Amino acid sequence: MPSEFFNTSEVLEAILETIDEGIHVIDPKGQTIFYNGVAANHDGMKRSEVLGKPLLEAFPSLNHKSSTLLRVIKSEKPIYNYSQSYVNAHGRIIETLNTTLPIYVDGFMIGAIEIAKDYSSLKQLSERLADLESSLKTIKSPEKNTSQKGGLYSFTEILTSDTGFKGLISQGKKAARSSSSVLVYGESGVGKELFVQSIHKDSSRSKEPFIAQNCAALPENLLESLLFGTAKGSYTGAVERQGLFELANGGTLFLDELQSMPIDLQAKLLRVLEDGFIRRIGGTKSVQVDVRIMAAMNIDPKRAVSENRLRPDLFYRLNVLSYELPSLRERTDDIELLTEHFISIFNSKLGLSIKGIDEKTKVFFRKYNWPGNVRELKHTIEFMMNHTEKDMLNLEDLPQFLKKHTHSSSVKILPLREAMIEMETKLITEALHQTNGNVFQASKLLQIPRQTLQYKIKKHI
């Protein structure tokens, strides 16, 4: 195509969208003027929630001192490789490694640009390796208990008035008497780890280690060496190191987001389930381990099998004891019960004496969808209690992103074209959520070409 057909700003925007790092640009007033898809993915935000908005409105946990972008606007000096931790508008903790620079045109500063790397997975890796060392000391100590800091949850700490959920708890208590593998699935935030910890705590393995690993947190080679350990010399600098299977020997190994584990590694996990032997990476000797495997997934395992994200043979091996935990919107009677519980917890932690929530807030809580489930409810209560000046929480204390939901009680008729775009955007967003942001898998779910989906994401999200 001839160069005269290219618009310079469009080319620049296309380049910034192609870069595999988060790019966030604000003007001198602190308003976002560019925000690429990678940055949105890092921050757990939609682009529409940030673009054209004041920075502190999109990220209310930041202020003029803690925001690197706003600090650069004020000082006009660059900040290099700065580790930043903050809470996004949805209550999720975000960690990035930023380089932030002032932008000059003709000698005048016209804004600031931030190039951000996702620091969360790197930090999780370093913390997990540190946990490994700590676990080694724990297991060698005379009083063998657990590598889980602060103790484990038990069934008595699962609060519910829902009959169906009570039935699941009763089944979980029976599962504690067994050593069979356990598979728990349900939406993020419903309490899957709490449930499996309770099974371990009630079991004969309760005095042995309970070790948890998120399968989505690490790339395949690191996850494999973490699970199975390494033999000296298996790669440059490698030392003899026990893996999580050996560390959990006699106890329980909990694998969260199992569908994120690479298929080849799932085959090795299946072999351990079948014969109880592991071999360290680069090693020649097999070691027998006695480990109970519990796994969790945030999607239906049958769907994961159909999408080739979970091996069918591994699914059938794990499906001996399986439990689907209900979402919070399926047990609305628990919302008030849990709200009171979290208020009590944060009253103690924050030295407050909040009495509860008012009637309008109770009605809103019951009507709201709670996509983040119990975790979202807990973070919402914590936010409200940190910001209220009263002894009774009300709608004014809600986080900004929730306040807009309080005004949606009356039905607004949109023009058909707008309504179709809105519905399309919701479906795309949900498909990306269910596939953890995997555009290819989302396109298969929506049954449209990947290129079409990428175009629609850029246009609407």
PDB file of N, CA, C and O in Angstrom, residues 2 18 22 62 102 111 114 116 128 132 141 210-211 227 246 269 279 288 302 307 347 354 364 394-395 400 428 438:
ATOM      1  N   PRO A   2       0.619   2.258  -0.840  1.00  0.00           N
ATOM      2  CA  PRO A   2       1.431   3.474  -0.887  1.00  0.00           C
ATOM      3  C   PRO A   2       1.456   4.178   0.460  1.00  0.00           C
ATOM      4  O   PRO A   2       0.471   4.171   1.209  1.00  0.00           O
ATOM      5  N   THR A  18       1.305  -3.344  19.277  1.00  0.00           N
ATOM      6  CA  THR A  18       2.040  -4.569  18.961  1.00  0.00           C
ATOM      7  C   THR A  18       3.054  -4.912  20.041  1.00  0.00           C
ATOM      8  O   THR A  18       3.351  -6.083  20.286  1.00  0.00           O
ATOM      9  N   GLY A  22       3.065  -3.270  28.680  1.00  0.00           N
ATOM     10  CA  GLY A  22       1.993  -2.327  28.937  1.00  0.00           C
ATOM     11  C   GLY A  22       2.434  -0.894  28.669  1.00  0.00           C
ATOM     12  O   GLY A  22       3.482  -0.462  29.153  1.00  0.00           O
ATOM     13  N   LEU A  62      -4.402   4.673  44.192  1.00  0.00           N
ATOM     14  CA  LEU A  62      -3.206   5.486  43.994  1.00  0.00           C
ATOM     15  C   LEU A  62      -3.465   6.932  44.420  1.00  0.00           C
ATOM     16  O   LEU A  62      -4.611   7.358  44.544  1.00  0.00           O
ATOM     17  N   PRO A 102       8.956  11.402  31.030  1.00  0.00           N
ATOM     18  CA  PRO A 102       8.214  12.576  30.555  1.00  0.00           C
ATOM     19  C   PRO A 102       8.285  12.639  29.029  1.00  0.00           C
ATOM     20  O   PRO A 102       9.251  12.193  28.414  1.00  0.00           O
ATOM     21  N   GLY A 111       3.101  15.372  28.526  1.00  0.00           N
ATOM     22  CA  GLY A 111       2.548  14.214  29.221  1.00  0.00           C
ATOM     23  C   GLY A 111       3.643  13.291  29.715  1.00  0.00           C
ATOM     24  O   GLY A 111       4.829  13.646  29.737  1.00  0.00           O
ATOM     25  N   GLU A 114       4.343   5.459  30.510  1.00  0.00           N
ATOM     26  CA  GLU A 114       4.810   4.398  31.393  1.00  0.00           C
ATOM     27  C   GLU A 114       4.870   3.085  30.634  1.00  0.00           C
ATOM     28  O   GLU A 114       3.903   2.691  29.978  1.00  0.00           O
ATOM     29  N   ALA A 116       5.312  -0.783  31.296  1.00  0.00           N
ATOM     30  CA  ALA A 116       5.184  -1.653  32.468  1.00  0.00           C
ATOM     31  C   ALA A 116       5.317  -3.122  32.095  1.00  0.00           C
ATOM     32  O   ALA A 116       4.752  -3.584  31.106  1.00  0.00           O
ATOM     33  N   ARG A 128       7.726 -18.359  45.754  1.00  0.00           N
ATOM     34  CA  ARG A 128       7.550 -19.808  45.796  1.00  0.00           C
ATOM     35  C   ARG A 128       8.877 -20.515  46.059  1.00  0.00           C
ATOM     36  O   ARG A 128       8.957 -21.474  46.825  1.00  0.00           O
ATOM     37  N   LEU A 132       9.879 -22.881  49.165  1.00  0.00           N
ATOM     38  CA  LEU A 132      10.484 -24.207  49.079  1.00  0.00           C
ATOM     39  C   LEU A 132      11.534 -24.388  50.167  1.00  0.00           C
ATOM     40  O   LEU A 132      11.584 -25.413  50.856  1.00  0.00           O
ATOM     41  N   SER A 141      11.587 -30.349  60.767  1.00  0.00           N
ATOM     42  CA  SER A 141      11.433 -29.995  62.178  1.00  0.00           C
ATOM     43  C   SER A 141      10.756 -31.135  62.932  1.00  0.00           C
ATOM     44  O   SER A 141      10.009 -31.929  62.362  1.00  0.00           O
ATOM     45  N   PHE A 210       0.474 -29.536  53.874  1.00  0.00           N
ATOM     46  CA  PHE A 210      -0.468 -29.146  52.826  1.00  0.00           C
ATOM     47  C   PHE A 210       0.260 -28.088  52.001  1.00  0.00           C
ATOM     48  O   PHE A 210       0.574 -27.006  52.491  1.00  0.00           O
ATOM     49  N   ILE A 211       0.540 -28.410  50.736  1.00  0.00           N
ATOM     50  CA  ILE A 211       1.292 -27.489  49.875  1.00  0.00           C
ATOM     51  C   ILE A 211       0.442 -27.150  48.660  1.00  0.00           C
ATOM     52  O   ILE A 211      -0.108 -28.034  47.997  1.00  0.00           O
ATOM     53  N   LEU A 227       7.596 -28.945  40.654  1.00  0.00           N
ATOM     54  CA  LEU A 227       6.814 -30.101  41.091  1.00  0.00           C
ATOM     55  C   LEU A 227       7.678 -31.326  41.364  1.00  0.00           C
ATOM     56  O   LEU A 227       7.508 -32.018  42.372  1.00  0.00           O
ATOM     57  N   GLU A 246       7.865 -34.295  46.713  1.00  0.00           N
ATOM     58  CA  GLU A 246       8.653 -34.821  47.831  1.00  0.00           C
ATOM     59  C   GLU A 246       8.391 -34.032  49.108  1.00  0.00           C
ATOM     60  O   GLU A 246       8.333 -34.599  50.196  1.00  0.00           O
ATOM     61  N   LEU A 269       1.876 -35.897  35.515  1.00  0.00           N
ATOM     62  CA  LEU A 269       1.077 -35.906  36.734  1.00  0.00           C
ATOM     63  C   LEU A 269       0.235 -37.168  36.812  1.00  0.00           C
ATOM     64  O   LEU A 269       0.118 -37.789  37.877  1.00  0.00           O
ATOM     65  N   ARG A 279      10.371 -38.703  39.359  1.00  0.00           N
ATOM     66  CA  ARG A 279      11.792 -38.642  39.029  1.00  0.00           C
ATOM     67  C   ARG A 279      12.171 -37.178  38.854  1.00  0.00           C
ATOM     68  O   ARG A 279      11.519 -36.449  38.114  1.00  0.00           O
ATOM     69  N   GLN A 288       9.572 -43.024  45.403  1.00  0.00           N
ATOM     70  CA  GLN A 288       8.154 -43.240  45.703  1.00  0.00           C
ATOM     71  C   GLN A 288       7.666 -42.183  46.683  1.00  0.00           C
ATOM     72  O   GLN A 288       8.351 -41.860  47.658  1.00  0.00           O
ATOM     73  N   LYS A 302     -15.454 -30.685  32.134  1.00  0.00           N
ATOM     74  CA  LYS A 302     -15.871 -31.296  30.862  1.00  0.00           C
ATOM     75  C   LYS A 302     -15.636 -30.337  29.706  1.00  0.00           C
ATOM     76  O   LYS A 302     -15.261 -30.752  28.603  1.00  0.00           O
ATOM     77  N   GLU A 307     -12.116 -28.599  25.123  1.00  0.00           N
ATOM     78  CA  GLU A 307     -11.263 -27.549  24.552  1.00  0.00           C
ATOM     79  C   GLU A 307      -9.785 -27.948  24.562  1.00  0.00           C
ATOM     80  O   GLU A 307      -8.912 -27.124  24.304  1.00  0.00           O
ATOM     81  N   ASN A 347     -13.673  -4.988  61.791  1.00  0.00           N
ATOM     82  CA  ASN A 347     -13.788  -4.202  63.015  1.00  0.00           C
ATOM     83  C   ASN A 347     -12.610  -4.497  63.933  1.00  0.00           C
ATOM     84  O   ASN A 347     -12.010  -3.591  64.515  1.00  0.00           O
ATOM     85  N   ILE A 354     -18.129  -0.687  63.412  1.00  0.00           N
ATOM     86  CA  ILE A 354     -19.205  -0.592  62.424  1.00  0.00           C
ATOM     87  C   ILE A 354     -20.314  -1.570  62.818  1.00  0.00           C
ATOM     88  O   ILE A 354     -20.054  -2.755  63.077  1.00  0.00           O
ATOM     89  N   PHE A 364     -29.165  -3.785  47.559  1.00  0.00           N
ATOM     90  CA  PHE A 364     -28.212  -3.758  46.453  1.00  0.00           C
ATOM     91  C   PHE A 364     -27.328  -4.998  46.473  1.00  0.00           C
ATOM     92  O   PHE A 364     -27.076  -5.618  45.430  1.00  0.00           O
ATOM     93  N   ASN A 394     -23.178   2.466  54.013  1.00  0.00           N
ATOM     94  CA  ASN A 394     -24.259   2.707  53.058  1.00  0.00           C
ATOM     95  C   ASN A 394     -23.712   2.770  51.641  1.00  0.00           C
ATOM     96  O   ASN A 394     -22.508   2.565  51.410  1.00  0.00           O
ATOM     97  N   LEU A 395     -24.587   3.038  50.676  1.00  0.00           N
ATOM     98  CA  LEU A 395     -24.206   3.009  49.259  1.00  0.00           C
ATOM     99  C   LEU A 395     -23.100   3.999  48.916  1.00  0.00           C
ATOM    100  O   LEU A 395     -22.315   3.763  47.986  1.00  0.00           O
ATOM    101  N   GLN A 400     -15.962   2.995  43.661  1.00  0.00           N
ATOM    102  CA  GLN A 400     -16.520   3.738  42.536  1.00  0.00           C
ATOM    103  C   GLN A 400     -17.106   2.836  41.469  1.00  0.00           C
ATOM    104  O   GLN A 400     -18.173   3.098  40.916  1.00  0.00           O
ATOM    105  N   ILE A 428     -18.062 -10.980  24.358  1.00  0.00           N
ATOM    106  CA  ILE A 428     -16.610 -11.070  24.132  1.00  0.00           C
ATOM    107  C   ILE A 428     -15.873 -11.016  25.465  1.00  0.00           C
ATOM    108  O   ILE A 428     -14.950 -11.809  25.711  1.00  0.00           O
ATOM    109  N   ASN A 438      -7.226 -15.795  26.617  1.00  0.00           N
ATOM    110  CA  ASN A 438      -6.695 -16.460  25.420  1.00  0.00           C
ATOM    111  C   ASN A 438      -7.612 -16.157  24.233  1.00  0.00           C
ATOM    112  O   ASN A 438      -8.733 -16.666  24.135  1.00  0.00           O
TER     113      ASN A 438
END
